[in-house]
Amino acid sequence: MADADTLPEPEVLGLELQAVIGFNGHVPSGLICHPDQEHLVYPLGCTVLIESINTKKQYFLHGHGNNVSCVTISLNGAYVASGQVTFMGFKADVILWDYAKKELIARLSLHKGKIEALAFSPNSKYLVSLGGPDDGSVVVWSVTKRDAICGSPAAGFNVGNATTIIYSNCREEMFVTAGNGTIRVWELDLPNRKIRPTECQTRQLKRVVLSIAMAEDDSFFYIGTTTGDILKLNPRTKLLADTGPVKDKFSGGVTTIKCLKMGSVLIGSGAGVVALCKSPSYKPIKKIQLQGGVTSVALRGQGHQFFVGTEAAHIYCLSYTDFKAELIATCHSGAVQDIVFPFGTADLFATCSKEDIRVWHTSSNRELLRITVPNMTCCAIDFMRDGKSIISAWNDGKIRAFTPETGRLMYVINNAHSIGVTAIATTSDCRRIISGGGEGQVRVWEISPQSQKLEEALKEHKSSVSCIKVKKNNEECVTASTDGTCIIWDLVRLKRNQMILANTLFQCVCYHPEEFQIITSGTDRKIGYWEVFDGTVIRELEGSLSGSINGMDISSEGVHFVTGGDDHLVKVWNYSDGEVTHVGVGHSGNIIRMKISPNNEHIVSVSADGAILRWKCPFTS
C-alpha cells in the first residue's frame, strides 16, 4: 500500500465559462468587427472575447497574464493579435492567435511594460508592435516565422512617445507611427533587416495624436488629435495636405477615426460624439451623441453598418443611412459590488455598482432593468423573499427599496447608518431588514407596507460590517466585520449569542444549510469552519495563495461551496473534506462577490473590473 505522503493529489478540474457580461471600453480601438462580418472581437481584462453578432455565442481566448491593452485582426481574418500590460521592467507579451481554431499560435516577448498598439501588414506577412512609455520601441515580426525581423526606437530624442500605429493598405514595406509631437512614416528594408523612419512636416502645428487611419489606396492618412482637429497627410511627400475643423473642434479630442469610401471619414470624440465628415472643412455632415467617450469605431464590411464602443462600457450599432444608435451590449463600467438571485429562480439576477443596480436575464445576458442613482455607490443588494422589492444599501447612508419590474422607488430609509450602508439582508417573512454600516452598527428594521422603523441598533462591531446572513427561521443572524469578529445575534432577544475572533478582516460568511456551522473568510486567505453553538473553530483551510478572499456561497444541500478573491480565481470546494474540486480562470480584476444559482445551474462571479462571469455549475442538485 502507498504511503500517505505519496497518495496522488486529487485532480482539480477546470470550470466551464458559459458567458461573460462585460466590455472594457477604455482600450483604444479595442472593439473590432471581424472581416467575416459575423463576429465582434474585444478585450475584457486578460481575455479576448469573440462574440457572434447574431447568436451572441461567445468564445474566449485565454493566454494573457495581465490586462489586454490592444488588439488587432489581420485583413484576411486568419489571425488575431493582442498585447498586454505588465509590471514595470517585466516583459509584456504579444500573442498571435489562430482565429479559426481559437487557439494560441505564438507568444512574442520583446517589449517591456506595455504594448501600446499593433498592426498587420496588408497580406498578413508582418505584424508591427509598439511598446509603451517605458519601452519606446517599434518591432516588426514575421508572422510565418513567429520571430522578430528588426526593431528601432519609435520616436526621436526631442519628442514624446509614439502611441498609435497604422499599416499601409497596399504596400508590405510601409507603416506610420504617431504620438506626442511625432508623426513618422517608416520603410522596411527587408534584405538589411532595418526599418527607416522619416518625420512628417506639420509646419507650425504641434499636436498630440490620439488616432490614425489610412485611406484605402494609401493616397493620404488622417490623424486625430487631443485638440479636437484632424490632420490629413500624404505618406509619399510626408507633407500636410489640410487640417480642420478650424472652428468648433471636437471636444474631448478625436479619439478614433476611420476612412470610408468616397473620401469621407468617420470620427469618434472623447465627449461621446460620432460624426461623419469630409476633407477639407471636416464639418460634421451627420452626427450623434452617445453615452461615454468613444474609444472604438468598428466598420462592418464596407461599412453599411458600424459598431461603436464607449468608456461607459456600452456597445452601439449604427447604420450610415439614418445614423441612429441601437444599444446592443452594456455592462457596469465600475467595480461590481454584489450579485443576488431572487428566491427560487435562476432565470434572472441583479448586480449593483457605482450609480446603478441592474437586473439581467441569465441565459441571454440581456439587461432587463437599470435603476440609476447618480453619484452614489450601491454597496449591497437583496431581493425580498416575495419578489416584490429589491432592497439596496448605499454609501450615502440610505437604504432604498425598488420594484424589480419597473425600478420604481418604493421607500427610502434616510440616515440608516452614519458612514454608509455596507451590508444588507432580509428575513424570509419579508418583515425585517438587517443592515450593517461603515461605523460597525448592525440595525434591525421593521418593515410594513406603510412604515419602516428601527427596532434595535446592535453596537458591538468596531469597524465596517462586510456581510450578513440570516437563519431560515429568522430567529438568528450572523454578521462579519473588518474588525476581525463575526457575531451571531439572537433576533428574538436582539442580543449577542456568540462572538468569533480571528486575526483577519472578515469579508464573507455563510451558514451551512443545516445551520449548526458557519464558514468565514477574509484577508488572511483562510477559510474557517465554526460551531454556531459555542463559536469554536472546527477547521481552517488555506483558501488562496495570494490575496484576500472576498466572496463565498454554499450550495443548497451543503455539499459544495465556492470562493473567489484577489487571486482572480473561482474555486469550488467539497465542504466535508475541504478539497478544491474545480478552478475557474477568467477574471482579471479582484473578485468581489459570488453566488450559486438556485437549483445549482450556474455560478455567477463579479469583479472589480466591472465584469460578470457565468460558469457552468460542476455539481447538480
PDB file of N, CA, C and O in Angstrom, residues 425-453:
ATOM      1  N   ALA A 425     -29.407  42.411   4.556  1.00  0.00           N
ATOM      2  CA  ALA A 425     -30.058  41.108   4.422  1.00  0.00           C
ATOM      3  C   ALA A 425     -31.521  41.276   4.807  1.00  0.00           C
ATOM      4  O   ALA A 425     -31.875  42.222   5.521  1.00  0.00           O
ATOM      5  N   THR A 426     -32.368  40.363   4.302  1.00  0.00           N
ATOM      6  CA  THR A 426     -33.798  40.432   4.617  1.00  0.00           C
ATOM      7  C   THR A 426     -34.238  39.108   5.228  1.00  0.00           C
ATOM      8  O   THR A 426     -33.611  38.075   4.995  1.00  0.00           O
ATOM      9  N   THR A 427     -35.303  39.148   6.000  1.00  0.00           N
ATOM     10  CA  THR A 427     -35.828  37.905   6.589  1.00  0.00           C
ATOM     11  C   THR A 427     -36.836  37.286   5.626  1.00  0.00           C
ATOM     12  O   THR A 427     -37.424  37.991   4.796  1.00  0.00           O
ATOM     13  N   SER A 428     -37.051  35.970   5.755  1.00  0.00           N
ATOM     14  CA  SER A 428     -37.893  35.288   4.766  1.00  0.00           C
ATOM     15  C   SER A 428     -39.373  35.634   4.918  1.00  0.00           C
ATOM     16  O   SER A 428     -40.158  35.409   4.008  1.00  0.00           O
ATOM     17  N   ASP A 429     -39.781  36.204   6.076  1.00  0.00           N
ATOM     18  CA  ASP A 429     -41.189  36.612   6.206  1.00  0.00           C
ATOM     19  C   ASP A 429     -41.423  38.036   5.663  1.00  0.00           C
ATOM     20  O   ASP A 429     -42.525  38.562   5.768  1.00  0.00           O
ATOM     21  N   CYS A 430     -40.354  38.634   5.101  1.00  0.00           N
ATOM     22  CA  CYS A 430     -40.419  39.963   4.481  1.00  0.00           C
ATOM     23  C   CYS A 430     -40.780  41.064   5.466  1.00  0.00           C
ATOM     24  O   CYS A 430     -41.250  42.132   5.070  1.00  0.00           O
ATOM     25  N   ARG A 431     -40.601  40.821   6.766  1.00  0.00           N
ATOM     26  CA  ARG A 431     -40.987  41.828   7.757  1.00  0.00           C
ATOM     27  C   ARG A 431     -39.817  42.620   8.310  1.00  0.00           C
ATOM     28  O   ARG A 431     -40.008  43.604   9.001  1.00  0.00           O
ATOM     29  N   ARG A 432     -38.591  42.118   8.045  1.00  0.00           N
ATOM     30  CA  ARG A 432     -37.447  42.805   8.620  1.00  0.00           C
ATOM     31  C   ARG A 432     -36.318  42.957   7.610  1.00  0.00           C
ATOM     32  O   ARG A 432     -36.126  42.110   6.742  1.00  0.00           O
ATOM     33  N   ILE A 433     -35.556  44.040   7.783  1.00  0.00           N
ATOM     34  CA  ILE A 433     -34.291  44.215   7.067  1.00  0.00           C
ATOM     35  C   ILE A 433     -33.212  44.320   8.139  1.00  0.00           C
ATOM     36  O   ILE A 433     -33.402  45.018   9.141  1.00  0.00           O
ATOM     37  N   ILE A 434     -32.103  43.618   7.938  1.00  0.00           N
ATOM     38  CA  ILE A 434     -30.954  43.780   8.841  1.00  0.00           C
ATOM     39  C   ILE A 434     -29.860  44.461   8.024  1.00  0.00           C
ATOM     40  O   ILE A 434     -29.499  43.984   6.945  1.00  0.00           O
ATOM     41  N   SER A 435     -29.368  45.592   8.535  1.00  0.00           N
ATOM     42  CA  SER A 435     -28.354  46.340   7.776  1.00  0.00           C
ATOM     43  C   SER A 435     -27.097  46.517   8.613  1.00  0.00           C
ATOM     44  O   SER A 435     -27.148  46.534   9.845  1.00  0.00           O
ATOM     45  N   GLY A 436     -25.982  46.635   7.946  1.00  0.00           N
ATOM     46  CA  GLY A 436     -24.704  46.892   8.609  1.00  0.00           C
ATOM     47  C   GLY A 436     -24.093  48.142   8.012  1.00  0.00           C
ATOM     48  O   GLY A 436     -24.281  48.429   6.823  1.00  0.00           O
ATOM     49  N   GLY A 437     -23.350  48.893   8.834  1.00  0.00           N
ATOM     50  CA  GLY A 437     -22.816  50.160   8.353  1.00  0.00           C
ATOM     51  C   GLY A 437     -21.311  50.257   8.482  1.00  0.00           C
ATOM     52  O   GLY A 437     -20.651  49.418   9.095  1.00  0.00           O
ATOM     53  N   GLY A 438     -20.780  51.323   7.889  1.00  0.00           N
ATOM     54  CA  GLY A 438     -19.349  51.578   7.937  1.00  0.00           C
ATOM     55  C   GLY A 438     -18.836  51.864   9.329  1.00  0.00           C
ATOM     56  O   GLY A 438     -17.640  51.705   9.612  1.00  0.00           O
ATOM     57  N   GLU A 439     -19.733  52.271  10.214  1.00  0.00           N
ATOM     58  CA  GLU A 439     -19.311  52.570  11.593  1.00  0.00           C
ATOM     59  C   GLU A 439     -19.356  51.329  12.476  1.00  0.00           C
ATOM     60  O   GLU A 439     -18.935  51.363  13.632  1.00  0.00           O
ATOM     61  N   GLY A 440     -19.879  50.197  11.948  1.00  0.00           N
ATOM     62  CA  GLY A 440     -19.873  48.943  12.703  1.00  0.00           C
ATOM     63  C   GLY A 440     -21.194  48.572  13.354  1.00  0.00           C
ATOM     64  O   GLY A 440     -21.307  47.509  13.960  1.00  0.00           O
ATOM     65  N   GLN A 441     -22.218  49.426  13.234  1.00  0.00           N
ATOM     66  CA  GLN A 441     -23.507  49.078  13.850  1.00  0.00           C
ATOM     67  C   GLN A 441     -24.281  48.098  12.980  1.00  0.00           C
ATOM     68  O   GLN A 441     -24.190  48.122  11.750  1.00  0.00           O
ATOM     69  N   VAL A 442     -25.030  47.228  13.653  1.00  0.00           N
ATOM     70  CA  VAL A 442     -25.973  46.327  12.972  1.00  0.00           C
ATOM     71  C   VAL A 442     -27.353  46.793  13.389  1.00  0.00           C
ATOM     72  O   VAL A 442     -27.642  46.906  14.588  1.00  0.00           O
ATOM     73  N   ARG A 443     -28.204  47.103  12.418  1.00  0.00           N
ATOM     74  CA  ARG A 443     -29.519  47.648  12.762  1.00  0.00           C
ATOM     75  C   ARG A 443     -30.634  46.764  12.210  1.00  0.00           C
ATOM     76  O   ARG A 443     -30.550  46.277  11.079  1.00  0.00           O
ATOM     77  N   VAL A 444     -31.641  46.577  13.030  1.00  0.00           N
ATOM     78  CA  VAL A 444     -32.789  45.742  12.660  1.00  0.00           C
ATOM     79  C   VAL A 444     -33.967  46.673  12.406  1.00  0.00           C
ATOM     80  O   VAL A 444     -34.333  47.474  13.279  1.00  0.00           O
ATOM     81  N   TRP A 445     -34.545  46.568  11.208  1.00  0.00           N
ATOM     82  CA  TRP A 445     -35.643  47.456  10.798  1.00  0.00           C
ATOM     83  C   TRP A 445     -36.911  46.631  10.636  1.00  0.00           C
ATOM     84  O   TRP A 445     -36.894  45.571  10.028  1.00  0.00           O
ATOM     85  N   GLU A 446     -38.010  47.198  11.148  1.00  0.00           N
ATOM     86  CA  GLU A 446     -39.312  46.547  10.975  1.00  0.00           C
ATOM     87  C   GLU A 446     -39.968  47.167   9.753  1.00  0.00           C
ATOM     88  O   GLU A 446     -40.107  48.390   9.663  1.00  0.00           O
ATOM     89  N   ILE A 447     -40.351  46.317   8.798  1.00  0.00           N
ATOM     90  CA  ILE A 447     -40.868  46.807   7.522  1.00  0.00           C
ATOM     91  C   ILE A 447     -42.334  46.419   7.398  1.00  0.00           C
ATOM     92  O   ILE A 447     -42.696  45.250   7.557  1.00  0.00           O
ATOM     93  N   SER A 448     -43.172  47.401   7.120  1.00  0.00           N
ATOM     94  CA  SER A 448     -44.565  47.097   6.775  1.00  0.00           C
ATOM     95  C   SER A 448     -44.890  47.925   5.533  1.00  0.00           C
ATOM     96  O   SER A 448     -44.118  48.820   5.178  1.00  0.00           O
ATOM     97  N   PRO A 449     -46.017  47.635   4.880  1.00  0.00           N
ATOM     98  CA  PRO A 449     -46.306  48.398   3.659  1.00  0.00           C
ATOM     99  C   PRO A 449     -46.327  49.915   3.889  1.00  0.00           C
ATOM    100  O   PRO A 449     -45.994  50.695   3.008  1.00  0.00           O
ATOM    101  N   GLN A 450     -46.704  50.332   5.098  1.00  0.00           N
ATOM    102  CA  GLN A 450     -46.818  51.773   5.352  1.00  0.00           C
ATOM    103  C   GLN A 450     -45.554  52.387   5.941  1.00  0.00           C
ATOM    104  O   GLN A 450     -45.255  53.536   5.701  1.00  0.00           O
ATOM    105  N   SER A 451     -44.817  51.611   6.767  1.00  0.00           N
ATOM    106  CA  SER A 451     -43.738  52.264   7.522  1.00  0.00           C
ATOM    107  C   SER A 451     -42.497  51.385   7.614  1.00  0.00           C
ATOM    108  O   SER A 451     -42.563  50.171   7.447  1.00  0.00           O
ATOM    109  N   GLN A 452     -41.375  52.027   7.890  1.00  0.00           N
ATOM    110  CA  GLN A 452     -40.110  51.325   8.125  1.00  0.00           C
ATOM    111  C   GLN A 452     -39.539  51.925   9.407  1.00  0.00           C
ATOM    112  O   GLN A 452     -39.170  53.091   9.410  1.00  0.00           O
ATOM    113  N   LYS A 453     -39.514  51.124  10.494  1.00  0.00           N
ATOM    114  CA  LYS A 453     -38.992  51.730  11.709  1.00  0.00           C
ATOM    115  C   LYS A 453     -37.876  50.906  12.333  1.00  0.00           C
ATOM    116  O   LYS A 453     -37.822  49.686  12.174  1.00  0.00           O
TER     117      LYS A 453
END
